[in-house]
XYZ file of C-alpha atoms in Angstrom:
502
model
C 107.220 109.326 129.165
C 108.576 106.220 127.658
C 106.511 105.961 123.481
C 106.157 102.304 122.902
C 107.356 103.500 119.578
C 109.804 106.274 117.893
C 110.527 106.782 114.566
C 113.255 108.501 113.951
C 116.496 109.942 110.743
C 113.389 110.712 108.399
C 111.594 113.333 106.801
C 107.884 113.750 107.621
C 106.015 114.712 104.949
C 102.470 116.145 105.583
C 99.164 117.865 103.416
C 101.002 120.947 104.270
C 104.883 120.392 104.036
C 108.219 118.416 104.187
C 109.504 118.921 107.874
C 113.263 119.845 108.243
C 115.481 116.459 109.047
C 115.646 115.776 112.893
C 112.229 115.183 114.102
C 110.956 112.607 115.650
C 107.875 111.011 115.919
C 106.845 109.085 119.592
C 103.843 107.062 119.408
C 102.079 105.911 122.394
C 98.992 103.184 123.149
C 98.698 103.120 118.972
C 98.412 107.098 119.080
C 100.744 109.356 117.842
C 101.927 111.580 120.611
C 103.971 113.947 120.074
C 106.570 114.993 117.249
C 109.493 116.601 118.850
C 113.861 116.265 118.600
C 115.138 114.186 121.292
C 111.888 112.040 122.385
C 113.187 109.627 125.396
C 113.473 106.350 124.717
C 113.197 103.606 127.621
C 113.547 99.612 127.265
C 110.600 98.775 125.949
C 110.653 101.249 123.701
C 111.081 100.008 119.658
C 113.011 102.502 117.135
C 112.890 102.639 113.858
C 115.713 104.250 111.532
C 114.254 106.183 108.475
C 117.566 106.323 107.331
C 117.048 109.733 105.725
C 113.812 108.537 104.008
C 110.177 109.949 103.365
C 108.113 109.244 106.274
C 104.187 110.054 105.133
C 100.798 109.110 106.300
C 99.415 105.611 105.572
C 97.677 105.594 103.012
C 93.162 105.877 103.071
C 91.946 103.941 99.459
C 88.664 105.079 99.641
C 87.639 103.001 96.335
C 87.999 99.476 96.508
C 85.603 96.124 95.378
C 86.151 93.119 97.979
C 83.876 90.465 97.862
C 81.375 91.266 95.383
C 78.689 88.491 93.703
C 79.441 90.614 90.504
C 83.370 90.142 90.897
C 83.555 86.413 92.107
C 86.856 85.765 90.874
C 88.098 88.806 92.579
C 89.786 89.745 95.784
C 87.891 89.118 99.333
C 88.823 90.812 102.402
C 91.794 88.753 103.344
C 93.846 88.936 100.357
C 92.646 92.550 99.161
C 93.328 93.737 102.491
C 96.696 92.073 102.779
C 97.446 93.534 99.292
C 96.525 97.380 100.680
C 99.089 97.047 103.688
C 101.857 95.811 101.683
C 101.943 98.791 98.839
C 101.110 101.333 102.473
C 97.826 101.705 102.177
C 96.558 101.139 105.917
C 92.554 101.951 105.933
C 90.521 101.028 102.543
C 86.657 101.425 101.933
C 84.625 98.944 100.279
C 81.412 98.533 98.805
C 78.499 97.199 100.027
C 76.051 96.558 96.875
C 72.634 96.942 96.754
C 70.312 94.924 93.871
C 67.328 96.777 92.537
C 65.432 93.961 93.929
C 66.619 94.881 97.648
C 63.764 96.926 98.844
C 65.506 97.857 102.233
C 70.182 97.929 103.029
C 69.670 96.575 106.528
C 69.960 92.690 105.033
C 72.590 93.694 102.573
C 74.498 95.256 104.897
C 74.691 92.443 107.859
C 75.498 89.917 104.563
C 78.431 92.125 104.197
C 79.722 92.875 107.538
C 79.883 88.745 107.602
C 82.243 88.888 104.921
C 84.501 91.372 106.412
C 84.433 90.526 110.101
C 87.635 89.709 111.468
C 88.714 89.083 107.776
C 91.514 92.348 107.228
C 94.839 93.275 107.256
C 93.670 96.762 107.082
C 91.367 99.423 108.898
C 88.359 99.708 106.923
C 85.428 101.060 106.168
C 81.895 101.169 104.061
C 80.364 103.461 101.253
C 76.444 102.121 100.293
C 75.737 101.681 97.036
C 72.199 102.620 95.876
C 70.522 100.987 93.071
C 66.789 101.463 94.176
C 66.122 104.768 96.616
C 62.933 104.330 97.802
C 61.185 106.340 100.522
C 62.227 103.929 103.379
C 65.775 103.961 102.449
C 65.679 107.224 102.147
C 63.539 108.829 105.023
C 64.378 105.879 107.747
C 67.584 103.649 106.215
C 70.216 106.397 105.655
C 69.885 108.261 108.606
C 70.022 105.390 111.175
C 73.430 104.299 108.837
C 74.509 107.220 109.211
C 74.172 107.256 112.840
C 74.400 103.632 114.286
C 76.979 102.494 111.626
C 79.202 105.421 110.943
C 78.399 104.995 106.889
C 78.566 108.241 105.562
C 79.107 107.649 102.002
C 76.873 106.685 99.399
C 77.712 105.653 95.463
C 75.405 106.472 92.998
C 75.565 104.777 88.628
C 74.455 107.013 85.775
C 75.311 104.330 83.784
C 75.083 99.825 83.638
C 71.369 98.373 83.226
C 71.633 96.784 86.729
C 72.676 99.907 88.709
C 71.696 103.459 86.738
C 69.391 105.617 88.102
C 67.189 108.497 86.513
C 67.768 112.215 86.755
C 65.058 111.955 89.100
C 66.780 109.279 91.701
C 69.788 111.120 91.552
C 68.530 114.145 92.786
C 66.114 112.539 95.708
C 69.529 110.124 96.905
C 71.343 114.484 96.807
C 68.389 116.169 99.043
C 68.455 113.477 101.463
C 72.866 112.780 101.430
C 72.977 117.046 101.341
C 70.584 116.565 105.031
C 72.627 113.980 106.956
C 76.359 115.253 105.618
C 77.064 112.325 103.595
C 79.289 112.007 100.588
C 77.894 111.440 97.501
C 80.463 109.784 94.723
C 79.140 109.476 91.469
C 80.196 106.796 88.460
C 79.244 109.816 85.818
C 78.499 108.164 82.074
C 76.160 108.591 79.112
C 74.773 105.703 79.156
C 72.616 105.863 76.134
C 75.570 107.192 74.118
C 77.203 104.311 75.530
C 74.563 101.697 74.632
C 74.420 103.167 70.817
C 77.721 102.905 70.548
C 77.962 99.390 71.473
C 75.331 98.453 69.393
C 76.758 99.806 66.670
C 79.970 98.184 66.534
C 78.512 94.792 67.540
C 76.322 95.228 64.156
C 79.680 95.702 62.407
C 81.453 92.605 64.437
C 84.001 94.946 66.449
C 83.690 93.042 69.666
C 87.366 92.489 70.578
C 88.724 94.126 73.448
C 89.921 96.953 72.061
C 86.632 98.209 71.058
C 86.021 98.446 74.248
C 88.078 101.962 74.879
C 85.932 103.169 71.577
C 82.150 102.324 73.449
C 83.004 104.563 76.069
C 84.594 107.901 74.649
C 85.582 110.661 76.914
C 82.443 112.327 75.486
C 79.802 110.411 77.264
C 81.662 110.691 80.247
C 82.013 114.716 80.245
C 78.398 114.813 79.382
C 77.485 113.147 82.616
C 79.639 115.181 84.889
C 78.242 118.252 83.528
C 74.952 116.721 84.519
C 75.754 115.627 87.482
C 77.661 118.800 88.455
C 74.053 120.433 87.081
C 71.909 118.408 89.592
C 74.092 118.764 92.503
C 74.412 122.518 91.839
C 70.873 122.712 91.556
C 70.261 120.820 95.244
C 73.056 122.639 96.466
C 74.794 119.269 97.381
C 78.613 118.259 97.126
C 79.289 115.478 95.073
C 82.481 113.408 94.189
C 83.021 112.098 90.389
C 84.789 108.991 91.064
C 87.527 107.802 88.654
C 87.958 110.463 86.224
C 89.886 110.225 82.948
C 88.586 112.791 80.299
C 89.850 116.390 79.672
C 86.431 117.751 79.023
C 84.908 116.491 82.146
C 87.603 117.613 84.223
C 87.217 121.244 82.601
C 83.616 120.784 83.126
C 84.802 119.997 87.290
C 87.538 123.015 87.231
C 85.196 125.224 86.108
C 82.184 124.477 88.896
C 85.120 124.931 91.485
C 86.117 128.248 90.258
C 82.289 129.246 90.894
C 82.914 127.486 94.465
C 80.547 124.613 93.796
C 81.452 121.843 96.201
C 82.542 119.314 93.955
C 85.401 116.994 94.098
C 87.153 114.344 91.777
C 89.248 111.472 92.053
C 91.191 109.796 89.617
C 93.150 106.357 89.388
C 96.751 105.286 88.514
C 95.272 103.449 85.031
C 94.902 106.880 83.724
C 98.113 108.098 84.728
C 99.849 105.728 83.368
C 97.901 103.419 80.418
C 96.705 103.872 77.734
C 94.122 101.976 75.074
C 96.707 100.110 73.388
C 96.863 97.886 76.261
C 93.782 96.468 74.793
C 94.671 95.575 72.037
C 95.869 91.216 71.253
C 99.148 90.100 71.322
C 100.861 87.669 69.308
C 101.063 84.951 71.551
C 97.461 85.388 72.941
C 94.612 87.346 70.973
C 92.389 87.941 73.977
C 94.691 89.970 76.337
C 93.432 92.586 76.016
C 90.723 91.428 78.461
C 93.124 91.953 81.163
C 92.672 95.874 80.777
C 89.336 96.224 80.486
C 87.820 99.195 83.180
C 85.309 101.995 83.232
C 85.771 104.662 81.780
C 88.094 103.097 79.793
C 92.283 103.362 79.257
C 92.094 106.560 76.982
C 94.283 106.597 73.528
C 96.789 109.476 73.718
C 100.233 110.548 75.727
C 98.232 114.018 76.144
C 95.500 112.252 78.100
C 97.938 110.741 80.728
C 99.511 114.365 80.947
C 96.027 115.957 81.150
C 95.551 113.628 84.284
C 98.890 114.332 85.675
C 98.229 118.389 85.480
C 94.867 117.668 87.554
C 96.487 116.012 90.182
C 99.268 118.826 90.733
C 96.791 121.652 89.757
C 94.195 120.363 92.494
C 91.314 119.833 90.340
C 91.969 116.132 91.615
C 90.682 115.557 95.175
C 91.462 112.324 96.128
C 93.862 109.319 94.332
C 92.840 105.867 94.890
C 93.018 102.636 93.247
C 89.455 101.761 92.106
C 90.459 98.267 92.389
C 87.608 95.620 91.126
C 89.684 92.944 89.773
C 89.088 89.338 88.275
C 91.041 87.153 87.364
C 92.392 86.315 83.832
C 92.793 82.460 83.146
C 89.713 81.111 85.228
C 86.065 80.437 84.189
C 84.219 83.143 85.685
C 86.739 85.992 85.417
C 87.739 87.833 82.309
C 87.054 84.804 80.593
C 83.234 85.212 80.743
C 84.032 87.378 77.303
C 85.392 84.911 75.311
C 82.395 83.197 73.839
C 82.545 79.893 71.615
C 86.519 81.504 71.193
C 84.958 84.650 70.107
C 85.526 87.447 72.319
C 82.747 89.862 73.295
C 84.260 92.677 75.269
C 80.563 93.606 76.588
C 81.121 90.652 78.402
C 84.142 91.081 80.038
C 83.931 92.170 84.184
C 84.801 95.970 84.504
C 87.673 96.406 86.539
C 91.675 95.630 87.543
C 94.197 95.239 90.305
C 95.564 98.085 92.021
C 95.141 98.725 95.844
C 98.914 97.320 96.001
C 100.368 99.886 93.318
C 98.311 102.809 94.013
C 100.608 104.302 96.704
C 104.146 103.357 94.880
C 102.940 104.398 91.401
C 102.219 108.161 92.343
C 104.985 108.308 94.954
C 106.857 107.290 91.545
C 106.082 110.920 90.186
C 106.555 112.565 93.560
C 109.140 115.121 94.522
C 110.547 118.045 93.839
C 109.562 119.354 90.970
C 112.288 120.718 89.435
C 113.756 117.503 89.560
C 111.828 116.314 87.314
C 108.465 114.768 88.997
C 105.229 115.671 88.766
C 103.573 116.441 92.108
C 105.096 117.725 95.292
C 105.408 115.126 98.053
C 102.713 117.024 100.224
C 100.021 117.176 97.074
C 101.061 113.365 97.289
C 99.908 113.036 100.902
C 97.017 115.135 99.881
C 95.721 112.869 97.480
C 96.748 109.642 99.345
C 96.037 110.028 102.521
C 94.627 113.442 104.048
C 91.690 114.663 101.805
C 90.183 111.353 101.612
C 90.558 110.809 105.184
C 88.643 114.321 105.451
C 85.885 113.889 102.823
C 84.649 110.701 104.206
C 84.595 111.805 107.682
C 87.980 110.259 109.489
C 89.706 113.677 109.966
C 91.421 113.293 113.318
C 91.952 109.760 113.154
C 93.122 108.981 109.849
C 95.150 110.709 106.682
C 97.877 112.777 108.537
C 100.876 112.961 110.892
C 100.031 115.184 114.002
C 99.764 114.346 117.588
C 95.797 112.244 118.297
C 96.165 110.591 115.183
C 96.386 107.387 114.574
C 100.113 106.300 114.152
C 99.699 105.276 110.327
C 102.854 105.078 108.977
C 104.852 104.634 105.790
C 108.295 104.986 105.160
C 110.125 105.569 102.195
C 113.998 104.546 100.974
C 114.704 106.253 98.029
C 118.600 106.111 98.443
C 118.910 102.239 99.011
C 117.763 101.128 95.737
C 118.278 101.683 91.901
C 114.000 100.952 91.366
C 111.716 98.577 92.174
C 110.143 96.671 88.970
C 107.083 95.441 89.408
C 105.704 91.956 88.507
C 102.737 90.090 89.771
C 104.382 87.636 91.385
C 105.908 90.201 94.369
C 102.024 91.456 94.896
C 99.997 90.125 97.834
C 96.304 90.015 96.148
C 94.918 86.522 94.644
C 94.443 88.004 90.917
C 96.945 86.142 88.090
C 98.331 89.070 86.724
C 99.234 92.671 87.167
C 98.589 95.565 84.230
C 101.725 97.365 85.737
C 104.199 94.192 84.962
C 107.552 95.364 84.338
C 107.081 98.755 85.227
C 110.084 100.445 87.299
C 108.766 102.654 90.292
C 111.311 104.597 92.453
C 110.356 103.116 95.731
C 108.592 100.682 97.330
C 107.042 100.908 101.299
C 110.091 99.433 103.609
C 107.543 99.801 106.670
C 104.182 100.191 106.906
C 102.748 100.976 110.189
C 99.589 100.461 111.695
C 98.123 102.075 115.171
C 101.443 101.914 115.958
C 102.463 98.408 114.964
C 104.567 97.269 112.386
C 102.455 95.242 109.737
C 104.574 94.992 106.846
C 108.968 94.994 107.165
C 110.238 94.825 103.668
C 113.673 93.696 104.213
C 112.480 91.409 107.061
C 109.991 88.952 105.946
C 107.220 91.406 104.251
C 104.125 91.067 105.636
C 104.002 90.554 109.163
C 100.400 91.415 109.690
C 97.931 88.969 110.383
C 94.121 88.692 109.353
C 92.239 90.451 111.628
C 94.648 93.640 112.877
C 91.948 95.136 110.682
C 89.085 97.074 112.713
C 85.845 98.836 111.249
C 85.688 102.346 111.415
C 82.511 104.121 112.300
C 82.911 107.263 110.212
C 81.770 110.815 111.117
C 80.468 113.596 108.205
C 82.639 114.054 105.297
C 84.052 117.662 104.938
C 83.163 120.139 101.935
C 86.734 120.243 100.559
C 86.643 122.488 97.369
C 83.812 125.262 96.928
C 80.966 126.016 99.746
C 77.143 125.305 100.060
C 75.041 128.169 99.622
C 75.820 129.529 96.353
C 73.331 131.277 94.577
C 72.309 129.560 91.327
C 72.588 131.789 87.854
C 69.806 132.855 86.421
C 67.372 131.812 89.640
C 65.419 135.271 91.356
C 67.206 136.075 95.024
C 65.391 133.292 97.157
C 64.167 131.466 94.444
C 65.099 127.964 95.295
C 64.108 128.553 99.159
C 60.297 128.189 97.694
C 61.196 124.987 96.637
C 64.013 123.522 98.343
């Protein structure tokens, strides 16, 4: 057999383990093959050199904003998309966003697909988000998404007038996700203790930025997650809390998995590596604080960045991605919309900041062997990157890890050839005017990044060599229970008690 491509001088990292030096990996018709010592090579045949560098899985963002009416200053498809492939992310899934005052996701969804179609760098995907459940959504809507469409994810707000839903709602959108094997991510907040909060320090004219961090304390968000985790348990559904950042609520997520509840978490690289005081005004410009500005917020302590770190390595953490929802910072529309007659108003500001680049490089950053120093083992990396997001939203077998039938998404990794990479905004690939990771030194940055077998971005040969459109849409399958079971009996509930009910 001649592989259109090998690979070869690397180590392949995977979920499970770091593969001795030696192998290679032969990819054929934008499969990968085989992995094997040796693999033939004939004249069409390309080869690439790892030069004794990581070789892991491209990466699956399963938490990214393109092309939102509530972000219109942010990313679209082209340049967020372009962005992913360049920091080795190679399949991303975005949001499509329904209004309370969409009574059915059909329309939504076609408006969306528009936007998208022939528009990425990337392989990609859909989650729904649900701001108003009725029965035909429910009953009729889901299922034939589900089926016809390959979405298999929904997202679900506890918290933001426009979006949160009641107790109630969230455990109808459960029963019905729980039925068809969807995945069911939640944005867990108080929002009353949110909305007190605010009020409160508006009364007392604390509206700068930095306030914001203070309206949203780790509190109200471990409050929700024990709720939520409460609700699902109840339903007997898995559920995802997406971009966690508070000790409690992860204890409160720790603790349901060591009962086996099916719940999973992901976090973000903000709270791995920021903290509040990035909100706070500089000398030279009193508003930049705007620039930081995300929910939950940057929390205030060193011990809250190592609380997050611990998760990730301990595996409370199921999946890493980027959350990125950006806008930008010196145009009307963007984070701008909070300074008011020059007075800023950080209830104003748009949620959200750049990241789909950074993700991969800033946790590969921390990635290693442990005794050297780093944080998480280079498969937990691929765990969190790659594999168990790949798995819980139903691309197992295509996507997420290197083993023959898989896709042949590649990065690859060269540690030895550089003294850092330090990042600044104007290396990134998205169309947002700044960066909240400028001048930060990483270890590494993606040389390659493969794609189905094609090369798509060639660091030390022009970058990106992708074009718009390599991108194709990924019907997804069921997501897979990946901490905890179904089935658990619920404390305190009579032997077949729920079964009445249920």
């Amino acid at each position: 057999m001649d592989f259109d491509l090998v690979v070869k001088n690397g180590f392949i990292v995977t979920a499970a383990e770091v593969h001795p030096p030696g192998l290679e990996i032969g990819v054929k018709n934008g499969k990968i093959s085989c992995i094997g010592v040796g693999l033939p090579q004939g004249p069409n045949t390309k080869v690439i050199d790892a030069e004794g560098g990581y070789i892991t899985p491209g990466g699956v963002d399963s938490h990214v904003h393109l092309s939102q009416r509530n972000c219109p200053t942010g990313d679209n498809w082209e340049t967020g998309s372009r962005s992913a492939i360049a920091g080795g992310t190679t399949t991303i899934i975005a949001f499509v966003s329904q209004e309370k005052t969409n009574d059915s996701l059909i329309p939504v969804l076609r408006d969306y697909q528009a936007k998208s179609t022939d528009q990425s760098y990337s392989d990609y995907g859909f989650h729904m988000i649900l701001t108003n459940p009725n029965k035909t959504i429910l009953e009729k809507e889901l299922p034939m998404l589900a089926k016809e469409e390959g979405i298999t994810s929904v997202k679900l707000y506890m918290t933001y007038e426009p979006m949160k839903l009641s107790d109630r709602q969230l455990l109808d959108i459960m029963t019905a996700c729980r039925a068809l094997g969807m995945t069911t991510m939640i944005h867990a907040e108080n929002s009353d203790m949110i909305d007190l909060i605010i009020e409160r320090l508006e009364a007392r004219g604390h509206t700068e930025p930095y306030f914001h961090a203070f309206a949203r304390p780790q509190l109200a968000e471990a409050e929700a997650s024990y709720r939520a985790i409460c609700l699902a348990e109840i339903i007997d559904a898995p559920v995802l809390l997406v971009h966690m950042s508070s000790e409690t609520a992860l204890q409160h997520v720790r603790a349901a998995q060591g009962r086996l509840l099916p719940i999973h978490a992901e976090t973000c690289p903000q709270y791995l590596y920021l903290l509040s005081e990035k909100l706070k005004k500089t000398e030279d410009d009193h508003y930049h604080g705007a620039k930081s500005v995300c929910s939950p917020p940057l929390r205030h302590e060193p011990s809250d960045l190592d609380c997050l770190w611990q998760n990730v390595a301990n595996g409370t953490i199921t999946t890493f991605s980027s959350d990125h929802a950006p806008s930008k910072y010196n145009v009307p529309g963007g984070k701008r919309l909070g300074l008011i007659n020059g007075i800023p108003k950080f209830t104003k500001i748009p949620n959200g900041l750049p990241g789909v680049e950074t993700r991969m490089p800033l946790l590969f950053n921390r990635a290693g062997r442990i005794e050297q120093g780093n944080r998480i083992t280079m498969p937990r990396f691929v765990q969190v990157t790659a594999t168990n997001p790949a798995k819980l939203y139903g691309l197992d077998g295509i996507k997420g890890s290197i083993a023959p039938g898989y896709d042949a998404d590649l990065v690859i990794w060269s540690i030895e050839k550089e003294n850092g990479v330090t990042i600044t905004n104007s290396m990134l690939h998205h169309d947002i005017d700044y960066t909240p990771y400028e001048g930060m030194t990483v270890k590494s940055w993606p040389r390659y990044t493969i794609l189905r077998g094609n090369v798509v971005w060639d660091r030390d040969n022009g970058g990106l060599i992708g074009k718009m459109g390599d991108g194709k849409y990924l019907k997804r399958g069921k997501g897979q229970i990946l901490n905890g079971r179904t089935g658990n009996p619920v404390k305190g509930m009579a032997t077949g008690e729920r079964e009445h009910w249920a």
